Short mmCIF file of C-alpha atoms in Angstrom, two decimals:
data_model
loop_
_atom_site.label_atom_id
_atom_site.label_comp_id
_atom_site.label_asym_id
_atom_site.label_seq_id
_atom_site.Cartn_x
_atom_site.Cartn_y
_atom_site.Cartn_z
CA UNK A 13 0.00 0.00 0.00
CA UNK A 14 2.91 2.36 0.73
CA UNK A 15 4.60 1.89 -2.52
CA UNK A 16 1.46 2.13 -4.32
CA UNK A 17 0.60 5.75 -2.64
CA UNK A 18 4.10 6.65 -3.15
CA UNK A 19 3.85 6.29 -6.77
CA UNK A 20 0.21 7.73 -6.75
CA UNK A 21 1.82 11.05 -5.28
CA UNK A 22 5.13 11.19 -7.51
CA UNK A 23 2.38 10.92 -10.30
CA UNK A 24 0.36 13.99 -9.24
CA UNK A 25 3.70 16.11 -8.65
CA UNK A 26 5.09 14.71 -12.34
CA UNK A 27 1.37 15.92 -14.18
CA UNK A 28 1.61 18.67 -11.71
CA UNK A 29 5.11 19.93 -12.99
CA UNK A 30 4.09 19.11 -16.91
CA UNK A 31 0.66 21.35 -16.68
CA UNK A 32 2.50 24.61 -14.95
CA UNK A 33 5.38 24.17 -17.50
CA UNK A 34 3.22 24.48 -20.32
CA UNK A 35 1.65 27.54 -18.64
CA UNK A 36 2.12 30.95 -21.19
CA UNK A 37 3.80 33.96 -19.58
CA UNK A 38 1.52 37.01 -19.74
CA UNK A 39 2.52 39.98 -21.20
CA UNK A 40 1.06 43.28 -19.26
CA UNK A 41 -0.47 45.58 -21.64
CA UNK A 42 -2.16 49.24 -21.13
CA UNK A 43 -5.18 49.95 -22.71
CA UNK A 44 -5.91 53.33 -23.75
CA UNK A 45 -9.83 55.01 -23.98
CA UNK A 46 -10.95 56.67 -26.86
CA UNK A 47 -10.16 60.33 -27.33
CA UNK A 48 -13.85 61.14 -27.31
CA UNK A 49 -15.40 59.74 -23.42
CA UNK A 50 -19.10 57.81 -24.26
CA UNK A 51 -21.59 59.65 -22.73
CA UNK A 52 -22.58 56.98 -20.76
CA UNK A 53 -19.41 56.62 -18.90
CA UNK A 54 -19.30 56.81 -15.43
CA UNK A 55 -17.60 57.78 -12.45
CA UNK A 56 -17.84 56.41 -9.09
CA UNK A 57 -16.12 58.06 -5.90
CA UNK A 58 -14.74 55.36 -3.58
CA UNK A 59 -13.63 57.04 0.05
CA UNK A 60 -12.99 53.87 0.88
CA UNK A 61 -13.89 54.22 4.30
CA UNK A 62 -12.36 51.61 6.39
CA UNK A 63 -9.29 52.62 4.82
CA UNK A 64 -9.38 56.10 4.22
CA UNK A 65 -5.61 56.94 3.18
CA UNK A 66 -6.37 54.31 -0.10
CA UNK A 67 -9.20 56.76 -1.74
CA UNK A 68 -10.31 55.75 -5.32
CA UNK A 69 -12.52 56.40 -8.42
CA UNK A 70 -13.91 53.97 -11.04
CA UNK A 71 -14.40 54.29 -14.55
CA UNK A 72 -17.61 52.11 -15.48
CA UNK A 73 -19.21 51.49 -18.89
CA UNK A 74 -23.24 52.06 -18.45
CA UNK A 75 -24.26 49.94 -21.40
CA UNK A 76 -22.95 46.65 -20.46
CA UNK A 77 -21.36 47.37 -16.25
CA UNK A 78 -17.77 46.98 -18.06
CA UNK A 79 -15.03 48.32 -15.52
CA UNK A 80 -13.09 50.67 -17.70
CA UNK A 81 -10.16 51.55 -15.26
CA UNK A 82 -9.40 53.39 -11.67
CA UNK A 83 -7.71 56.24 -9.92
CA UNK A 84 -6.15 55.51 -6.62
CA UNK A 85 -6.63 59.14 -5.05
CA UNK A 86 -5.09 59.12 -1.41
CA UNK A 87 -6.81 60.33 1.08
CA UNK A 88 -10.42 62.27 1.47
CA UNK A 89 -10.09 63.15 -2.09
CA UNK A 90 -12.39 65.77 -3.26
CA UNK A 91 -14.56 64.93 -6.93
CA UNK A 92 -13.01 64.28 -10.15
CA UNK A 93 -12.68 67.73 -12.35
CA UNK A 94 -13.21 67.36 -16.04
CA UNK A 95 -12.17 70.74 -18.23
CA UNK A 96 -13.74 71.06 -21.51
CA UNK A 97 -10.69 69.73 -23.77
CA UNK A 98 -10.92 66.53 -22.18
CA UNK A 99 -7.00 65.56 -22.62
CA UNK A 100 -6.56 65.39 -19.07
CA UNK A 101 -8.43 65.44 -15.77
CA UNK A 102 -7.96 67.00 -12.30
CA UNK A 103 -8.31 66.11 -8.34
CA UNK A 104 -7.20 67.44 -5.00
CA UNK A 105 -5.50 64.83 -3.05
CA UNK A 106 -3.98 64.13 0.44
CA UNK A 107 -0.96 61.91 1.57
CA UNK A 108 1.06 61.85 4.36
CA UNK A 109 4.98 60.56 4.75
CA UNK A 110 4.42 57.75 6.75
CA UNK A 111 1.03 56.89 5.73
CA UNK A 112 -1.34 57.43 8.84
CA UNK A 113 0.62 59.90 9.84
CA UNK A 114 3.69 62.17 9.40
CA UNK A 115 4.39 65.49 6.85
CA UNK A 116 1.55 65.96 5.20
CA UNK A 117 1.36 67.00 1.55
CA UNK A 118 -1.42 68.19 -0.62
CA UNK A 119 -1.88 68.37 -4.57
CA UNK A 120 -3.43 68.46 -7.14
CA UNK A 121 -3.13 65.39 -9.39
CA UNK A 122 -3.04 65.82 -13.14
CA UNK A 123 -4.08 62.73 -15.39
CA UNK A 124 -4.18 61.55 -18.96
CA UNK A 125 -7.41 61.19 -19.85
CA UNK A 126 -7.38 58.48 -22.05
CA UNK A 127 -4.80 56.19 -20.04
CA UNK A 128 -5.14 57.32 -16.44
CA UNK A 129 -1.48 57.59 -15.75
CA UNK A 130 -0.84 60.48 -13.57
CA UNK A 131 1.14 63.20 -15.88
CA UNK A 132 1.75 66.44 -13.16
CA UNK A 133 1.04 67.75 -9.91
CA UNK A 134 0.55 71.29 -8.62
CA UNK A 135 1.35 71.51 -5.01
CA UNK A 136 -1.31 73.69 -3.16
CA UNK A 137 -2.04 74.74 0.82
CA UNK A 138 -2.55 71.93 3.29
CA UNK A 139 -6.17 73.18 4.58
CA UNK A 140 -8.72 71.96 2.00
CA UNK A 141 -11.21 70.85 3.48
CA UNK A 142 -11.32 66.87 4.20
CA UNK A 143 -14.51 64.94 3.80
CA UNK A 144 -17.01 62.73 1.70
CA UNK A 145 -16.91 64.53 -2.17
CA UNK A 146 -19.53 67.18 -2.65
CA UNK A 147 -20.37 69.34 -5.68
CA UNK A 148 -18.95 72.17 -3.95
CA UNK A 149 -16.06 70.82 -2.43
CA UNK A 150 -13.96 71.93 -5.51
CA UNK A 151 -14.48 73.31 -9.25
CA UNK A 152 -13.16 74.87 -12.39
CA UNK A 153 -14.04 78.25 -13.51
CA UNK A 154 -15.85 78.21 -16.89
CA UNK A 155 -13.09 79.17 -18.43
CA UNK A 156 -10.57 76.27 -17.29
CA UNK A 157 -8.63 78.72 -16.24
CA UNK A 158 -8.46 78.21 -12.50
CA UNK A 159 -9.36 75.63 -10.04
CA UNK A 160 -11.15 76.44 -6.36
CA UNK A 161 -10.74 74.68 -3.67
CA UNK A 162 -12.60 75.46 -0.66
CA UNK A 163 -10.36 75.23 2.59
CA UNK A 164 -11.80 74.62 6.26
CA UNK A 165 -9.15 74.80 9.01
CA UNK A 166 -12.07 75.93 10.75
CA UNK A 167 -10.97 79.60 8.75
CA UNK A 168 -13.20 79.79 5.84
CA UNK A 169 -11.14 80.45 2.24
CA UNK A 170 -10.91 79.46 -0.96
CA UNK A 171 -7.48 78.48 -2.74
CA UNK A 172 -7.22 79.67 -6.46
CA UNK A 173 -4.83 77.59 -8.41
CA UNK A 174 -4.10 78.56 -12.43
CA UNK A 175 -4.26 75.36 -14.00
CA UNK A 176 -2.48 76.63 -17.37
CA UNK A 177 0.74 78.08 -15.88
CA UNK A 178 0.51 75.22 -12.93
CA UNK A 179 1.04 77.59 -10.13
CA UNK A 180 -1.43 77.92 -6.68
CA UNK A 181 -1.72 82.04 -7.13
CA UNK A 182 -3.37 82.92 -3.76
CA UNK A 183 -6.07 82.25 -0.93
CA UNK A 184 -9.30 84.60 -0.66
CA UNK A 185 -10.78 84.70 2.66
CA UNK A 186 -14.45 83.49 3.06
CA UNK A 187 -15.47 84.01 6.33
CA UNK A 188 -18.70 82.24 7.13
CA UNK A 189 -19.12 81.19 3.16
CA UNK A 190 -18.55 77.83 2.14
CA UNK A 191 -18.34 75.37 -1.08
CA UNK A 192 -17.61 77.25 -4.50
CA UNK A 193 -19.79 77.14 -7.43
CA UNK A 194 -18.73 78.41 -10.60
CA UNK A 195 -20.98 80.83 -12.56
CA UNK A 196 -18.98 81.95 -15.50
CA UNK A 197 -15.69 83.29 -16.58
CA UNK A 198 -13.98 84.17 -13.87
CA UNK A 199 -16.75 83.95 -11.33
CA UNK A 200 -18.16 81.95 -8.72
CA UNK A 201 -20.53 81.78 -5.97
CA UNK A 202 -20.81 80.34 -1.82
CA UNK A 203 -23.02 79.55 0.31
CA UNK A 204 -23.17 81.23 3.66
CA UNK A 205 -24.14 80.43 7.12
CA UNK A 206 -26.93 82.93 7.82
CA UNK A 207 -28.73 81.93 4.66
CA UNK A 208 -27.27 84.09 2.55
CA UNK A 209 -25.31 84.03 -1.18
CA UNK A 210 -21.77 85.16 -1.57
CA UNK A 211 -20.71 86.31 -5.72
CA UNK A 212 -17.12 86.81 -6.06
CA UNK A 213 -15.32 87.98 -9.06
CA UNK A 214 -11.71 87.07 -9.70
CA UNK A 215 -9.11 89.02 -12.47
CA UNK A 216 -6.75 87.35 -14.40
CA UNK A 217 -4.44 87.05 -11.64
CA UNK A 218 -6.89 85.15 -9.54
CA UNK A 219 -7.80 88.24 -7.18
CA UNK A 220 -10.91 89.00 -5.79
CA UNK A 221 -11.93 92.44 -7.95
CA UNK A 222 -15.73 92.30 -7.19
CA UNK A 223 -18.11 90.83 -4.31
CA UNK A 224 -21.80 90.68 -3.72
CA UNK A 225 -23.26 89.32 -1.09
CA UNK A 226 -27.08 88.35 -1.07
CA UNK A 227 -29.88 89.01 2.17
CA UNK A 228 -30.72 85.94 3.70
CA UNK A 229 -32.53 83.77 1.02
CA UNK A 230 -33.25 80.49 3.28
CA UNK A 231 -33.44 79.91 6.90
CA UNK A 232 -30.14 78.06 7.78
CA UNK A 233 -31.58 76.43 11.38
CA UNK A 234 -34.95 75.58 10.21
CA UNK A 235 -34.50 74.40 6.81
CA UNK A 236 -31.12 74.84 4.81
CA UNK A 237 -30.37 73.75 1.50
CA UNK A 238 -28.27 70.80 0.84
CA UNK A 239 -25.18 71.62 -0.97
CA UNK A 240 -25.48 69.25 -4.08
CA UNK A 241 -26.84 71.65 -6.49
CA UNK A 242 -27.14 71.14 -10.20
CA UNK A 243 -26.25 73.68 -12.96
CA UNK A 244 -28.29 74.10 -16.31
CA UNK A 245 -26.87 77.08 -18.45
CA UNK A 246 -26.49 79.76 -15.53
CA UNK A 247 -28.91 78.61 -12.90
CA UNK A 248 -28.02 76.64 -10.13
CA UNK A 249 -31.13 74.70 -8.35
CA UNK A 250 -30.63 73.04 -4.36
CA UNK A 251 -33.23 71.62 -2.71
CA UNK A 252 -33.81 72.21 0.83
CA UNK A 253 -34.01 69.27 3.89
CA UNK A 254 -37.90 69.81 4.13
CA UNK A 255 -37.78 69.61 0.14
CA UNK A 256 -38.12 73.21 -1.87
CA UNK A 257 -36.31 74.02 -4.82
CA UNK A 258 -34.19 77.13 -4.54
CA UNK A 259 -33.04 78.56 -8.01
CA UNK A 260 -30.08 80.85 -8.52
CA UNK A 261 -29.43 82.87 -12.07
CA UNK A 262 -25.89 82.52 -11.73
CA UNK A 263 -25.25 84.86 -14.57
CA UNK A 264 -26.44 87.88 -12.50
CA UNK A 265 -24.36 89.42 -9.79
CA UNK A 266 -26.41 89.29 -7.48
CA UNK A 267 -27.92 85.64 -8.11
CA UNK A 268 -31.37 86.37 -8.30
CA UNK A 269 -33.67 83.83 -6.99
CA UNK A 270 -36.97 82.24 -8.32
CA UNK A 271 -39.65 81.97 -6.11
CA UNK A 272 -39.35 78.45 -4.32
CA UNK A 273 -41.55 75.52 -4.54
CA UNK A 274 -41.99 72.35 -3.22
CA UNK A 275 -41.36 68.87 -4.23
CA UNK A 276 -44.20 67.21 -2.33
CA UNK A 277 -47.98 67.74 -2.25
CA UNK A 278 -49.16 68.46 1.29
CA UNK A 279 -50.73 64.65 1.62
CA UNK A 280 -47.04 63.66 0.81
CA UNK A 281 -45.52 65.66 3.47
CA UNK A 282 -48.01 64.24 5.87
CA UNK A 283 -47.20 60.79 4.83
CA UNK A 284 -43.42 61.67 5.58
CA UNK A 285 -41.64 61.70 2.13
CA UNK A 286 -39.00 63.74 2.00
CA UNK A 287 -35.26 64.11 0.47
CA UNK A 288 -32.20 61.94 1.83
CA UNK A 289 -29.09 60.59 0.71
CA UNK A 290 -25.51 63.07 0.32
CA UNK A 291 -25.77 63.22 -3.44
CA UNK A 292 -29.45 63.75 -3.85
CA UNK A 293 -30.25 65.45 -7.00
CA UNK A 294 -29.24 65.58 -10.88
CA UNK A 295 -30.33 66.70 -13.57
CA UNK A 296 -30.78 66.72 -17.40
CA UNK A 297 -29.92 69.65 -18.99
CA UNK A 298 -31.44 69.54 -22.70
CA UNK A 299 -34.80 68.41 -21.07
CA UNK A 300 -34.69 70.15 -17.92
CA UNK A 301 -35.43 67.29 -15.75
CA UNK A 302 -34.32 66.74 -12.19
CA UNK A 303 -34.06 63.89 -10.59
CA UNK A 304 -34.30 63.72 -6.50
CA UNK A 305 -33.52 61.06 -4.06
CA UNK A 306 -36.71 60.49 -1.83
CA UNK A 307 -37.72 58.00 1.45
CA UNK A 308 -39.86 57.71 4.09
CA UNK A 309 -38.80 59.12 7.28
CA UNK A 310 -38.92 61.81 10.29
CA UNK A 311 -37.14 65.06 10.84
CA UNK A 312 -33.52 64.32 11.13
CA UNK A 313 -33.44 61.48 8.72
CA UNK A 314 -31.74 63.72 5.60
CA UNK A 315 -29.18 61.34 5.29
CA UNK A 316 -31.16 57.84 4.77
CA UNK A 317 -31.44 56.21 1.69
CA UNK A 318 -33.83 56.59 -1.24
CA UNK A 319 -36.92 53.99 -1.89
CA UNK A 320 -37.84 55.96 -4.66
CA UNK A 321 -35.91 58.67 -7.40
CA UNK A 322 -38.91 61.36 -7.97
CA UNK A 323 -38.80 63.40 -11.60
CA UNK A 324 -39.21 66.88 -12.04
CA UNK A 325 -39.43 69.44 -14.44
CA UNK A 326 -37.43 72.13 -13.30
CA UNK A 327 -39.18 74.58 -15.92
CA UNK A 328 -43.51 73.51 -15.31
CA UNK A 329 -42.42 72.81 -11.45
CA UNK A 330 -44.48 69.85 -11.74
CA UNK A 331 -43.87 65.95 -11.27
CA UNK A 332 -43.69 63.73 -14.23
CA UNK A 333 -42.73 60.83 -12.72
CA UNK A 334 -41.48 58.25 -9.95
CA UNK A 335 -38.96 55.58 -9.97
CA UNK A 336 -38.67 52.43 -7.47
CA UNK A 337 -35.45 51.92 -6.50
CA UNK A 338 -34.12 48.87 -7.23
CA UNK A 339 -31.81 49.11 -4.10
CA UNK A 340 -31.24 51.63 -1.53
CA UNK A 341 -29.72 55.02 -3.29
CA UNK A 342 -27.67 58.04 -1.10
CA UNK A 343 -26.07 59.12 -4.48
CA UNK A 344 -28.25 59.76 -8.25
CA UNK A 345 -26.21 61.15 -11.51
CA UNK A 346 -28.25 61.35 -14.79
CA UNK A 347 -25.94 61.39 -18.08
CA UNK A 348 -25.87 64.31 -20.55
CA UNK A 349 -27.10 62.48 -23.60
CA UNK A 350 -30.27 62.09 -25.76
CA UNK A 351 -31.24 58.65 -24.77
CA UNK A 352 -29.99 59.34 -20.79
CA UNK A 353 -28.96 56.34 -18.17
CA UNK A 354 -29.55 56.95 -14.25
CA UNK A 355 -27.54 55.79 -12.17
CA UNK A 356 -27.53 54.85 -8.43
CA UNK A 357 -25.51 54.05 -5.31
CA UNK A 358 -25.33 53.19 -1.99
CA UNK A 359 -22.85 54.02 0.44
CA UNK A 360 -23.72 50.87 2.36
CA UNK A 361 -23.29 48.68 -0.56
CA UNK A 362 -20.75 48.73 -3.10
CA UNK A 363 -23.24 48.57 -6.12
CA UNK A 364 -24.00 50.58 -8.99
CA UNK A 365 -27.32 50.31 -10.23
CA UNK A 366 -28.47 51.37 -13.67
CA UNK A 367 -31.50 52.48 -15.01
CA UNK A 368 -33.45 53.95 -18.49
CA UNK A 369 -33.53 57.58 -17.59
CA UNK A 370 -36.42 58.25 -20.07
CA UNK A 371 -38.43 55.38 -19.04
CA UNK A 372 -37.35 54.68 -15.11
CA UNK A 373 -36.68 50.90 -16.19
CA UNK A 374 -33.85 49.27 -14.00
CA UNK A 375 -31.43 47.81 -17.04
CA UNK A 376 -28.37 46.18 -14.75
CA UNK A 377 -26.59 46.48 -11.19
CA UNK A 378 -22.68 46.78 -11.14
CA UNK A 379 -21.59 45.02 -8.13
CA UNK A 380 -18.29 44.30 -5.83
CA UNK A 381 -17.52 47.95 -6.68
CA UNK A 382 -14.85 48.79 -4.06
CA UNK A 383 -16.41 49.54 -0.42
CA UNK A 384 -17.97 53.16 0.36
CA UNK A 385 -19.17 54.78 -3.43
CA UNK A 386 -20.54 58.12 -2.49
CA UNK A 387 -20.64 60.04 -5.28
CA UNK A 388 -20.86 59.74 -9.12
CA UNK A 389 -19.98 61.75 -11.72
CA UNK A 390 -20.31 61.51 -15.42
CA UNK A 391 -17.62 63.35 -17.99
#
C-alpha cells in the first residue's frame, strides 16, 4: 500500500510539474480610452472608508457594467474635475509621509485622460477641506482657467490655483461662506451660514476684484439647502431638507432667486416623504429634468437612503414621474445624452445600479464595486 501511494503522489507532482510548465507567460499591456469619453461613462467616488488613506474612483461602462479603469486618489479626495478639452483630468489629493501619519502634503493630481497615468502635480495649501466629495467641495471656472478649492481649518477660504501656468496664485478669505460654485468666466458663488449668497469675481491674476453678497434667502436652522446643487446654463437649483427648490441665475451678480416651490404635495408631506441621501439630486440639462432622491422618514433622517428617485421638471415645477429603487440610493447622476442612463448608489453597498432615464426601467446592477461609493460623476 505504501509503494502504491508513493507512486500515486510522484504521479500527481510529475502531471503537476508538466501542466504549470506548459503555462504561457503574460505579457502586461495598457489599454488606452478613446479620445472622445461615451456619454454613458461613469464615475464612481470610492472614500474607501475603512481605509481612508487608499481613496479611489472607477471608470464604469453604463451599457454593459464593463469596468473601464481606476484612480487611486489618497486620502479624502475631493470629486473628479473634467475641463472642456478633455486631454486630461484633475483632483485634490492628500498623503502623508508615513502613511497614517507624518508630513503631510497636498496636490493636485493631473491625469491623462485616455490612459489614467498620472502626468503632473501642482502643489497647493494643506487646509482643504477633508470629507465625503460634494459638488462644492472643488471646481473649475468656466473658463478652465483656474481651479477652487474650498479650505476649512475651521478659517473659511478658498485656494485659487491657475491650472495653465501650474502655479497655486493665492487664498481669498471666506469668512462664514462655504463650497464654490462656478458661474462663469472668472466667477463663482458660496453659500453662507446665515442663509445668505456670496458672488465673487476674480481678475486674471486670480484676485478677488468684485463681491456681492445676497440678504438671507433660506433659513439656515430651520431648513437649509443641501449643498449638491445642479447647474443648467447659468442657474443653479438646491433643494432644501424639508424639500423646496431654490433657483439661482448665476449669470447675475447678485444671483437672483426664483420663487421656491416644493417637491411634495401636502398629503405627501403628511405621509413623511422627503429628500435623503448626500448626493441627492441631478439633472438633465437639454430636457430640464431633475431627478431627486426620496424615502420615508422623520425630521432628522436627511441622510437615509432613497426607496424611490422622484422626476421633475425644473421649468412647469411639476412631477412627471417616480422611480422604485431597485436598491437603496444616497447618491443619483443622470448622463448628458439624448437617450440618458440613471444611475444609483449606496454608500452601504458597493453597487451601482443602472436604469433607463427616459423610461425609469432598472437595465443592470454593477456590483463588488470597491467599499464606500458616495458620489458619481459623469464626464
Amino acid at each position: 500500500m505504501e509503494k502504491k501511494a508513493l507512486a500515486v503522489i510522484l504521479g500527481l507532482l510529475i502531471s503537476s510539474t508538466v501542466a504549470f510548465a506548459e503555462l504561457e507567460f503574460e505579457v502586461l499591456t495598457t489599454e488606452r480610452l478613446p479620445a472622445e469619453p461615451n456619454p454613458h461613462w461613469v464615475w464612481v467616488n470610492d472614500i474607501n472608508f475603512f481605509s481612508l488613506l487608499d481613496g479611489k474612483a472607477y471608470l464604469i461602462d453604463g451599457d454593459n457594467g464593463r469596468f473601464l479603469g481606476m484612480l487611486g486618489l489618497g486620502y479624502f479626495h475631493n470629486k473628479i474635475i473634467f475641463p472642456a478639452d478633455g486631454n486630461v483630468i484633475y483632483t485634490t489629493q492628500t498623503y502623508y509621509s508615513r502613511g497614517a501619519y507624518g508630513e503631510r502634503t497636498d496636490f493636485i493630481g493631473i491625469y491623462d485622460a485616455r490612459d489614467l497615468k498620472p502626468i503632473g502635480e501642482i502643489a497647493i495649501p494643506n487646509k482643504r477641506l477633508t470629507g465625503i466629495p460634494t459638488q462644492g467641495h472643488t471646481a473649475i471656472t468656466d473658463e478652465d482657467r483656474f481651479i477652487l478649492i474650498y479650505n476649512f481649518t475651521p478659517a473659511q477660504s478658498v485656494t485659487v490655483v491657475d491650472v495653465k501656468a501650474s502655479k497655486t496664485l493665492g487664498e481669498i478669505e471666506t469668512p462664514g461662506c462655504s463650497l464654490v460654485y462656478p458661474t462663469g468666466s472668472h466667477r463663482f458663488f458660496m453659500i453662507c451660514g446665515d442663509g445668505s449668497l456670496v458672488s465673487l469675481q476674480l481678475d486674471d491674476r486670480g484676485r478677488e476684484i468684485d463681491k456681492t453678497v445676497t440678504k438671507p434667502v433660506f433659513d439656515p436652522l430651520e431648513d437649509p439647502i443641501e449643498e449638491d446643487g445642479v447647474r443648467i446654463g447659468n442657474r443653479w437649483s438646491f433643494v432644501s431638507r424639508e424639500g423646496y427648490v431654490y433657483t439661482f441665475n448665476g449669470g447675475a451678480a447678485d444671483l437672483a432667486l426664483s420663487t421656491p416651490w416644493s417637491l411634495q404635495s401636502t398629503a405627501e408631506r403628511k405621509a413623511s416623504w422627503r429628500v435623503g441621501g448626500f448626493q441627492i439630486i441631478t439633472a438633465h440639462a437639454a430636457s430640464g429634468r431633475m431627478f431627486v432622491l426620496m424615502h420615508k422618514g422623520g425630521k432628522f433622517t436627511f441622510q437615509d437612503p432613497a426607496e424611490e428617485i422622484w422626476v421633475y421638471d425644473l421649468e412647469q415645477k411639476v412631477r412627471l414621474q417616480r422611480i422604485k429603487a431597485k436598491h437603496p440610493a444616497t447618491a443619483v447622476r443622470v448622463s448628458q445624452d439624448p437617450e440618458p442612463l440613471l444611475y444609483t448608489t449606496f454608500m452601504g453597498d458597493p453597487i451601482l445600479d443602472v436604469y433607463d432615464a427616459n423610461t425609469g426601467k432598472h437595465l443592470r446592477t454593477v456590483e463588488q464595486l470597491g467599499i464606500s461609493p458616495t458620489f458619481l460623476q459623469t464626464p
